[in-house]
Amino acid sequence: MTSPVSVSFAETDLDALAEAPGRVAVFVPSDGRLSPSARRVNRLTKGALTRMVERGALDKLKPGDLITLAWPSGLAAEALDVVVLARNATVEESRRAGVALGRVKGDKALLVLGDPLRHPVDVLLGAVLRAYEFTTHKTAETKPAGGLTLMVGNPAAIEAAAGPVLSVAEGVFLTRDLVNEPANHLTTTEFAARIATMADLGLKISVLEEKDMAKLGMGALLSVGHGSISPSKLVVMEWQGGAKGEAPLALVGKGVIFDTGGISMKPAAGMEDMTMDMGGAGVVTGVMHILARRKAQANVVGLVGLVENMVSDRATRPGDVVTSMKGDTIEVINTDAEGRLVLADVLWYAQEKYKPRGIIDLATLTGAIIIGLGHETAGVFSNDDALCKAFLKAAEAEGEAAWRMPMGAVYDEKLASQIADMRNVGGGREAGSITAAQFLKRFVRADMPWVHLDIAGVASVKADTPYAPKGASGWGVMALNRLVAEMIEPG
Ligand code: BES
Ligand code: MN
Ligand code: ZN
């Protein structure tokens, strides 16, 4: 994965600060009361910081905003980044300040005076997350980033605290790399191969091939992939960090490596975006990577249905009837409503095989959720208030916006079929995200706590977001990692 910044830690040494090449960043609270390290910078620069404060330069700035002084006198550095941040800034403010530093990244080394801060590690996380770039297919040589050094009084302690946090960034980057990767590179086979390398982290990886899924009767999932030369696969990642025999949490992801729409083909304009239709599977993979990396004390199983929705003489036709693993028959009215067909079988398999304590699925499922919530907020659907609340709380704490949507029997009626147990679309365009969720609910046992996350709007975004440049965001990775920590892990 593309890890953009190398991070190191150094003990506070105010002489080394004067000699540091590249850039230096110092935090100044909006009330202008300088910390000891900021006072030292102030002295070296012959009062630059007090001049900024006294002339009101910081007055209109928010926590995390920054002013850059070029070639400051008294420092060897080429630039001094003065970042507005109070000693007791919140986690969110600290990350935003890091983001500001991530944006100014370049090939120059960056020395960050982290001392007065309560959350120096979150500054680091913000800087690292925002510095991400997807450069795999750029042939021009990219200059290696200069690296970030955090200068603090107790570097060993901060370094230890930073370990798990940087493993979170690594998982987010894995997700972003997968989601950004075009479908001719990230085939189902390549996706499965990348997951297989995670066995090195202690994850148990298993793969159901088409013949295995056929034996299990997964006619819904298989009907989506059989128009493609890329073979359908169901990949399972098991992390056993909790008590033996304790029921796992199941994370299920839609992994449509490309969605042409099938015979109900999508229009040409914007179809290239459907390379991100494996976003749910990308998030599940990133989360499992983190759990293994930080040796989470929890049992979690990740399941991703990897298929390609293609057009060919073997592709499913509108009007075809397929039989799911559960046994229910489905009339495929629209081959572009394929994600729910994949999830139907993966959800059922997850329950039959792993008897989980709960299931969270993620899917770039409907365009309708983008109409409802935009690219800012994911749609949340659930049959269980407790699991749903726990997820929403974790998402809020990580700044990953999510909003619960309604479900209900009246929406379910729209799925009635003339000739089969159900059809795969709800009729008109109304409540398209809800009818999709109702469809999934038919494949979740009544007593199984379940949350469905429709991430069609948030998985990949055309404009920069706070923590990512445009493209894949990694939305949900940090929330799910936190949910596992808060809901399952001891202490
Ligand atoms: N992958 C799409 C949903 C999507 C749309 C994701 C835009 C990201 C951005 C999904 O498979 C789909 O095509 N859904 C249809 C459902 C419809 C046919 C009932 C849709 O939303 O139009
Ligand atoms: Mn589709
Ligand atoms: Zn799709």
XYZ file of C-alpha atoms and ligand atoms in Angstrom:
515
model
C 0.000 0.000 0.000
C 1.046 3.568 -0.613
C 2.334 4.787 2.728
C 3.120 8.395 1.981
C 4.956 9.544 5.069
C 7.661 7.959 7.142
C 7.277 8.918 10.763
C 9.942 9.165 13.443
C 10.160 10.442 16.999
C 12.793 12.612 18.661
C 13.363 14.029 22.094
C 12.755 17.726 22.457
C 16.000 19.510 21.718
C 15.609 23.182 21.042
C 19.063 23.502 19.494
C 18.279 20.737 17.002
C 15.144 22.724 16.215
C 17.188 25.750 15.189
C 19.303 23.587 12.880
C 16.443 21.530 11.382
C 16.316 21.621 7.559
C 13.075 21.527 5.587
C 10.038 22.696 7.506
C 9.247 23.241 11.144
C 5.700 23.230 12.560
C 4.793 24.856 15.861
C 1.423 25.022 17.635
C 0.079 28.281 18.994
C -3.259 28.483 20.824
C -5.708 31.090 19.582
C -5.329 33.067 22.826
C -1.683 33.539 21.858
C -0.211 32.097 25.065
C 2.988 30.491 23.833
C 4.207 27.116 25.074
C 7.883 26.768 26.027
C 8.780 25.346 22.614
C 6.797 28.070 20.839
C 8.568 30.661 23.002
C 11.881 29.243 21.856
C 10.802 29.508 18.199
C 9.658 33.034 18.970
C 13.052 33.990 20.375
C 14.929 32.426 17.474
C 12.732 34.249 14.959
C 13.122 37.533 16.842
C 9.496 37.689 17.921
C 7.725 36.486 14.768
C 5.096 34.619 16.779
C 4.326 37.445 19.193
C 4.097 39.832 16.233
C 1.558 37.516 14.588
C -0.446 37.303 17.794
C -0.299 41.029 18.574
C -1.303 42.085 15.049
C -4.319 39.763 15.280
C -3.147 37.388 12.537
C -4.586 34.446 14.421
C -7.871 36.107 15.370
C -9.917 34.876 12.410
C -8.387 31.414 12.304
C -10.011 28.179 13.473
C -8.255 25.432 15.388
C -6.122 23.551 12.887
C -5.684 26.488 10.469
C -2.125 27.378 9.625
C 0.043 30.273 8.492
C 3.313 29.547 6.737
C 6.313 31.863 7.121
C 8.879 31.393 4.366
C 12.604 31.533 5.151
C 12.137 32.615 8.780
C 15.143 34.390 10.194
C 16.862 32.539 13.036
C 15.920 29.072 11.776
C 17.759 26.880 9.291
C 14.365 25.678 8.011
C 12.919 26.944 4.736
C 9.489 27.415 6.233
C 7.769 27.673 9.560
C 4.178 26.405 9.775
C 2.368 28.135 12.616
C -0.686 26.012 13.440
C -3.522 27.299 15.593
C -4.145 24.666 18.230
C -4.729 24.773 21.964
C -2.869 22.497 24.328
C -6.132 20.729 25.254
C -7.561 20.604 21.719
C -10.031 17.786 21.003
C -9.087 14.664 19.059
C -10.978 16.040 16.043
C -9.194 19.422 16.202
C -5.853 17.678 16.588
C -6.508 15.516 13.519
C -7.588 18.574 11.507
C -4.337 20.294 12.470
C -2.477 17.228 11.230
C -4.491 17.385 8.004
C -3.279 20.955 7.459
C 0.287 19.673 7.801
C -0.452 16.715 5.500
C -1.589 19.141 2.822
C 1.697 21.041 2.874
C 3.691 17.860 2.628
C 6.403 17.669 0.033
C 9.858 16.286 -0.376
C 11.093 18.392 2.553
C 11.488 16.931 6.013
C 8.920 18.198 8.499
C 9.764 18.657 12.167
C 6.673 18.987 14.364
C 7.029 20.398 17.874
C 4.417 18.212 19.516
C 5.099 19.015 23.126
C 2.295 21.061 24.559
C -0.405 18.907 22.971
C -2.737 16.465 24.667
C -3.266 14.447 21.456
C 0.016 14.544 19.518
C -0.666 11.105 18.039
C -3.902 12.359 16.468
C -2.004 15.214 14.819
C 0.187 12.522 13.366
C -2.798 10.473 12.192
C -4.394 13.477 10.483
C -1.138 14.331 8.705
C -0.558 10.775 7.535
C -4.170 10.182 6.382
C -4.308 13.381 4.352
C -0.909 12.848 2.751
C -2.169 9.709 0.944
C -1.843 9.615 -2.833
C -2.685 6.875 -5.325
C 0.316 6.939 -7.652
C 0.434 3.275 -8.766
C -0.304 4.128 -12.397
C 1.718 7.359 -12.693
C 4.917 6.580 -14.548
C 6.671 9.845 -13.671
C 8.891 9.227 -10.705
C 7.398 10.659 -7.544
C 9.818 12.301 -5.155
C 9.917 10.422 -1.874
C 8.265 12.423 0.904
C 10.698 14.011 3.316
C 9.362 12.287 6.401
C 7.813 13.665 9.553
C 9.593 13.862 12.895
C 7.554 14.448 15.998
C 9.663 16.160 18.653
C 8.339 15.520 22.151
C 9.577 15.229 25.729
C 8.860 11.496 25.960
C 9.413 10.076 22.465
C 9.425 6.428 23.585
C 5.947 6.682 25.171
C 4.512 8.606 22.233
C 6.022 6.145 19.783
C 4.389 3.261 21.641
C 1.028 5.048 21.604
C 1.428 5.846 17.906
C 1.866 2.189 16.886
C -1.800 1.133 16.921
C -2.853 4.477 15.452
C -0.474 4.173 12.521
C -1.740 0.637 11.932
C -5.180 2.225 11.546
C -3.808 4.517 8.834
C -2.280 1.496 7.132
C -5.695 -0.216 7.035
C -7.330 2.925 5.646
C -4.673 3.059 2.908
C -5.217 -0.587 2.048
C -8.923 0.153 1.590
C -8.233 3.280 -0.463
C -5.728 1.472 -2.689
C -8.228 -1.330 -3.364
C -11.066 1.091 -4.107
C -8.919 3.308 -6.350
C -7.502 0.362 -8.309
C -9.105 -0.017 -11.757
C -10.909 -3.268 -12.580
C -8.452 -4.503 -15.217
C -5.839 -4.573 -12.447
C -8.028 -5.512 -9.489
C -9.774 -8.564 -10.929
C -11.559 -10.915 -8.554
C -8.481 -13.147 -8.708
C -6.091 -10.299 -7.927
C -8.313 -9.079 -5.060
C -8.322 -12.581 -3.553
C -4.550 -12.827 -3.996
C -4.012 -9.536 -2.139
C -6.197 -10.775 0.697
C -4.269 -14.058 0.781
C -1.055 -12.165 1.649
C -2.740 -11.092 4.902
C -2.268 -14.630 6.214
C 1.192 -13.354 7.219
C -0.523 -11.208 9.864
C -2.134 -14.251 11.478
C -5.467 -14.080 9.660
C -6.983 -17.363 8.522
C -7.897 -16.885 4.868
C -10.163 -19.251 2.941
C -11.659 -18.961 -0.528
C -14.867 -20.458 -1.898
C -14.510 -20.915 -5.658
C -17.444 -21.069 -8.091
C -17.750 -24.860 -7.810
C -17.837 -24.627 -3.996
C -20.514 -21.949 -4.128
C -22.506 -23.966 -6.655
C -22.471 -26.906 -4.232
C -23.781 -24.625 -1.494
C -26.548 -23.422 -3.815
C -25.430 -19.785 -4.059
C -27.415 -19.171 -7.226
C -27.953 -15.484 -6.475
C -24.275 -14.542 -6.153
C -23.243 -16.783 -9.051
C -25.873 -15.277 -11.350
C -24.134 -11.895 -11.080
C -20.649 -13.114 -11.960
C -21.208 -15.663 -14.687
C -21.170 -13.130 -17.498
C -17.560 -12.290 -16.680
C -14.277 -14.012 -17.419
C -13.210 -13.076 -13.870
C -14.295 -16.011 -11.658
C -16.581 -15.240 -8.719
C -15.076 -15.842 -5.291
C -16.174 -15.633 -1.687
C -13.144 -14.831 0.455
C -13.243 -15.261 4.238
C -10.814 -13.608 6.677
C -10.954 -14.910 10.245
C -9.351 -13.110 13.183
C -9.394 -15.108 16.407
C -8.053 -12.674 18.998
C -10.808 -13.233 21.553
C -11.896 -16.102 23.753
C -12.027 -19.503 22.101
C -15.550 -20.443 21.091
C -16.915 -16.915 21.481
C -19.250 -16.018 18.602
C -17.579 -13.642 16.155
C -18.830 -10.351 14.763
C -19.296 -10.810 11.013
C -18.343 -8.055 8.567
C -19.770 -8.612 5.085
C -18.732 -6.625 2.002
C -20.088 -6.179 -1.527
C -17.147 -6.747 -3.836
C -18.361 -6.012 -7.373
C -15.022 -5.269 -8.984
C -16.860 -3.572 -11.860
C -20.557 -2.915 -12.369
C -21.545 -2.426 -16.021
C -25.140 -2.960 -14.928
C -25.168 -6.233 -16.883
C -27.792 -6.613 -19.640
C -29.725 -3.748 -17.956
C -26.654 -1.730 -18.851
C -25.692 1.558 -17.278
C -25.319 4.655 -19.477
C -21.767 5.451 -20.651
C -21.451 8.746 -18.774
C -19.795 8.090 -15.441
C -19.679 4.311 -15.850
C -15.948 4.425 -15.129
C -16.843 5.220 -11.525
C -18.151 1.673 -11.114
C -14.600 0.541 -10.512
C -15.340 1.475 -6.876
C -18.286 -0.933 -6.619
C -16.156 -3.221 -4.450
C -15.990 -0.487 -1.805
C -17.730 -2.569 0.864
C -15.286 -5.427 0.385
C -12.453 -2.888 0.464
C -13.552 -1.595 3.869
C -13.924 -5.101 5.301
C -10.421 -5.978 4.097
C -8.920 -2.804 5.590
C -10.592 -3.399 8.962
C -9.418 -7.026 9.125
C -5.883 -5.835 8.354
C -5.998 -3.417 11.289
C -7.445 -5.965 13.726
C -4.663 -8.404 12.901
C -1.950 -5.724 12.947
C -2.905 -4.461 16.378
C -3.761 -7.977 17.625
C -7.296 -7.021 18.656
C -8.720 -9.098 21.483
C -11.865 -10.009 19.591
C -13.226 -12.653 17.235
C -14.180 -11.094 13.926
C -14.837 -12.739 10.588
C -14.771 -10.758 7.339
C -16.550 -12.128 4.270
C -16.364 -10.539 0.827
C -18.283 -11.569 -2.270
C -16.045 -10.842 -5.256
C -17.771 -10.775 -8.639
C -17.837 -8.769 -11.849
C -21.176 -7.651 -13.301
C -20.471 -7.978 -17.027
C -22.344 -8.185 -20.300
C -21.970 -11.362 -22.369
C -23.913 -14.243 -23.912
C -23.640 -15.944 -20.534
C -24.874 -12.975 -18.539
C -28.089 -13.140 -16.536
C -31.117 -11.788 -18.445
C -33.849 -9.570 -17.011
C -36.666 -11.946 -16.131
C -34.403 -14.833 -15.141
C -35.273 -16.556 -11.874
C -32.416 -17.643 -9.596
C -32.382 -19.612 -6.356
C -30.455 -18.299 -3.355
C -28.549 -20.417 -0.856
C -31.359 -19.770 1.612
C -33.713 -21.450 -0.878
C -35.791 -18.391 -1.764
C -36.242 -17.738 -5.474
C -35.581 -14.304 -6.952
C -36.857 -12.850 -10.215
C -34.091 -10.639 -11.608
C -36.051 -7.712 -13.020
C -32.993 -5.502 -13.351
C -29.496 -6.955 -13.652
C -28.113 -3.648 -12.342
C -29.567 -4.389 -8.896
C -26.788 -6.960 -8.478
C -25.224 -6.029 -5.146
C -28.190 -7.342 -3.176
C -27.970 -10.667 -5.046
C -24.343 -11.027 -3.997
C -25.034 -10.021 -0.400
C -28.065 -12.328 -0.095
C -25.857 -15.400 -0.391
C -22.889 -14.022 1.570
C -25.168 -12.957 4.433
C -26.820 -16.377 4.536
C -23.497 -18.207 4.397
C -22.085 -16.006 7.191
C -24.959 -16.981 9.470
C -24.990 -20.688 8.592
C -21.258 -21.164 8.867
C -20.135 -18.772 11.637
C -23.213 -18.287 13.880
C -22.107 -14.695 14.486
C -23.156 -12.473 17.416
C -24.098 -9.831 14.866
C -23.539 -8.804 11.262
C -22.531 -5.514 9.709
C -22.609 -5.343 5.933
C -21.170 -2.604 3.761
C -22.138 -2.037 0.151
C -22.050 0.601 -2.562
C -25.636 -0.488 -3.017
C -27.817 2.290 -4.407
C -27.594 5.536 -6.335
C -30.673 6.547 -4.345
C -28.661 6.936 -1.148
C -26.574 9.607 -2.923
C -29.781 11.480 -3.763
C -30.831 11.239 -0.121
C -27.603 11.863 1.776
C -25.065 13.087 -0.779
C -21.406 12.186 -0.627
C -21.119 13.355 2.966
C -23.099 10.775 4.910
C -23.629 7.007 4.691
C -27.063 5.398 5.085
C -27.576 3.078 8.052
C -30.325 0.433 8.188
C -30.806 -1.959 11.065
C -33.083 -4.429 12.819
C -31.335 -3.914 16.175
C -31.284 -0.629 18.110
C -28.349 -1.567 20.352
C -25.947 -2.590 17.572
C -27.078 0.337 15.456
C -26.493 2.857 18.260
C -23.095 1.376 19.031
C -22.105 1.759 15.382
C -23.428 5.331 15.123
C -21.497 6.293 18.261
C -18.246 4.842 16.909
C -18.781 6.530 13.536
C -19.409 9.889 15.186
C -16.256 9.578 17.303
C -14.217 8.957 14.148
C -15.828 11.785 12.179
C -17.357 9.339 9.671
C -20.868 10.677 9.136
C -23.740 8.183 9.182
C -27.514 8.525 9.430
C -30.119 5.909 10.297
C -32.856 5.403 7.733
C -36.269 3.803 8.275
C -37.321 0.279 7.309
C -40.731 -1.401 7.472
C -43.196 -3.902 6.087
C -44.810 -1.340 3.751
C -41.545 -1.079 1.837
C -41.138 -4.840 1.816
C -44.392 -5.315 -0.110
C -42.814 -3.642 -3.136
C -40.584 -6.692 -3.606
C -43.453 -9.029 -4.506
C -42.967 -11.054 -7.724
C -45.568 -12.660 -9.991
C -43.604 -15.849 -10.521
C -40.952 -16.107 -7.777
C -40.656 -15.522 -4.020
C -39.475 -11.983 -4.641
C -38.058 -9.690 -7.300
C -34.754 -7.856 -6.994
C -36.120 -4.304 -7.351
C -38.885 -2.390 -5.653
C -40.732 -1.161 -8.730
C -40.285 2.589 -9.157
C -37.382 4.743 -8.052
C -39.043 5.761 -4.809
C -37.261 4.755 -1.583
C -34.709 2.812 -3.626
C -32.233 2.514 -0.758
C -34.900 1.287 1.638
C -36.297 -1.372 -0.703
C -32.701 -2.558 -1.233
C -32.261 -2.835 2.542
C -35.599 -4.669 2.805
C -34.333 -7.143 0.224
C -31.210 -7.819 2.311
C -33.282 -8.178 5.468
C -34.983 -11.214 3.912
C -31.627 -12.961 4.139
C -30.985 -12.087 7.788
C -32.513 -14.284 10.494
C -35.072 -12.449 12.629
C -33.010 -12.798 15.838
C -29.705 -11.786 14.243
C -28.549 -8.242 15.127
C -27.746 -6.652 11.774
C -26.625 -3.284 10.439
C -26.499 -2.485 6.729
C -24.352 0.442 5.597
C -25.093 1.863 2.145
C -21.791 3.533 1.263
C -22.476 4.315 -2.426
C -22.078 8.043 -1.720
C -19.143 8.044 0.651
C -16.791 5.292 -0.554
C -15.268 7.411 -3.290
C -15.705 11.150 -3.610
C -14.959 13.567 -6.447
C -13.680 16.330 -4.169
C -11.150 16.351 -1.367
C -12.586 15.335 1.995
C -11.090 16.342 5.359
C -8.911 13.242 5.594
C -8.446 12.217 1.968
C -7.701 13.686 -1.432
C -10.374 13.054 -4.065
C -10.986 9.390 -4.815
C -11.393 6.599 -2.298
C -12.036 7.861 1.231
C -11.775 4.721 3.354
C -15.048 5.741 5.042
C -16.033 3.291 7.772
C -12.672 1.661 8.403
C -11.936 3.704 11.519
C -15.521 3.482 12.809
C -15.575 -0.320 12.560
C -12.147 -0.644 14.149
C -13.406 1.510 17.020
C -16.648 -0.451 17.271
C -14.709 -3.690 17.715
C -12.544 -2.055 20.394
C -15.462 -0.528 22.301
C -18.060 -3.262 21.939
C -16.011 -6.452 22.094
C -12.502 -5.943 23.439
C -11.973 -5.931 27.205
C -11.004 -2.705 28.994
N -23.375 -0.060 -7.773
C -24.638 0.518 -7.993
C -24.952 1.645 -7.011
C -24.084 2.863 -7.106
C -24.492 3.969 -7.837
C -22.883 2.928 -6.418
C -23.696 5.093 -7.896
C -22.102 4.051 -6.479
C -22.496 5.135 -7.211
C -25.725 -0.549 -7.839
O -25.357 -1.826 -8.207
C -26.848 -0.143 -8.735
O -26.638 -0.127 -9.911
N -28.002 0.160 -8.165
C -29.128 0.553 -8.919
C -30.337 -0.146 -8.367
C -31.550 -0.024 -9.230
C -31.361 -0.785 -10.517
C -32.742 -0.568 -8.471
C -29.269 2.057 -8.800
O -29.007 2.600 -7.737
O -29.612 2.685 -9.799
Mn -25.621 -2.164 -10.285
Zn -23.335 -2.277 -8.055
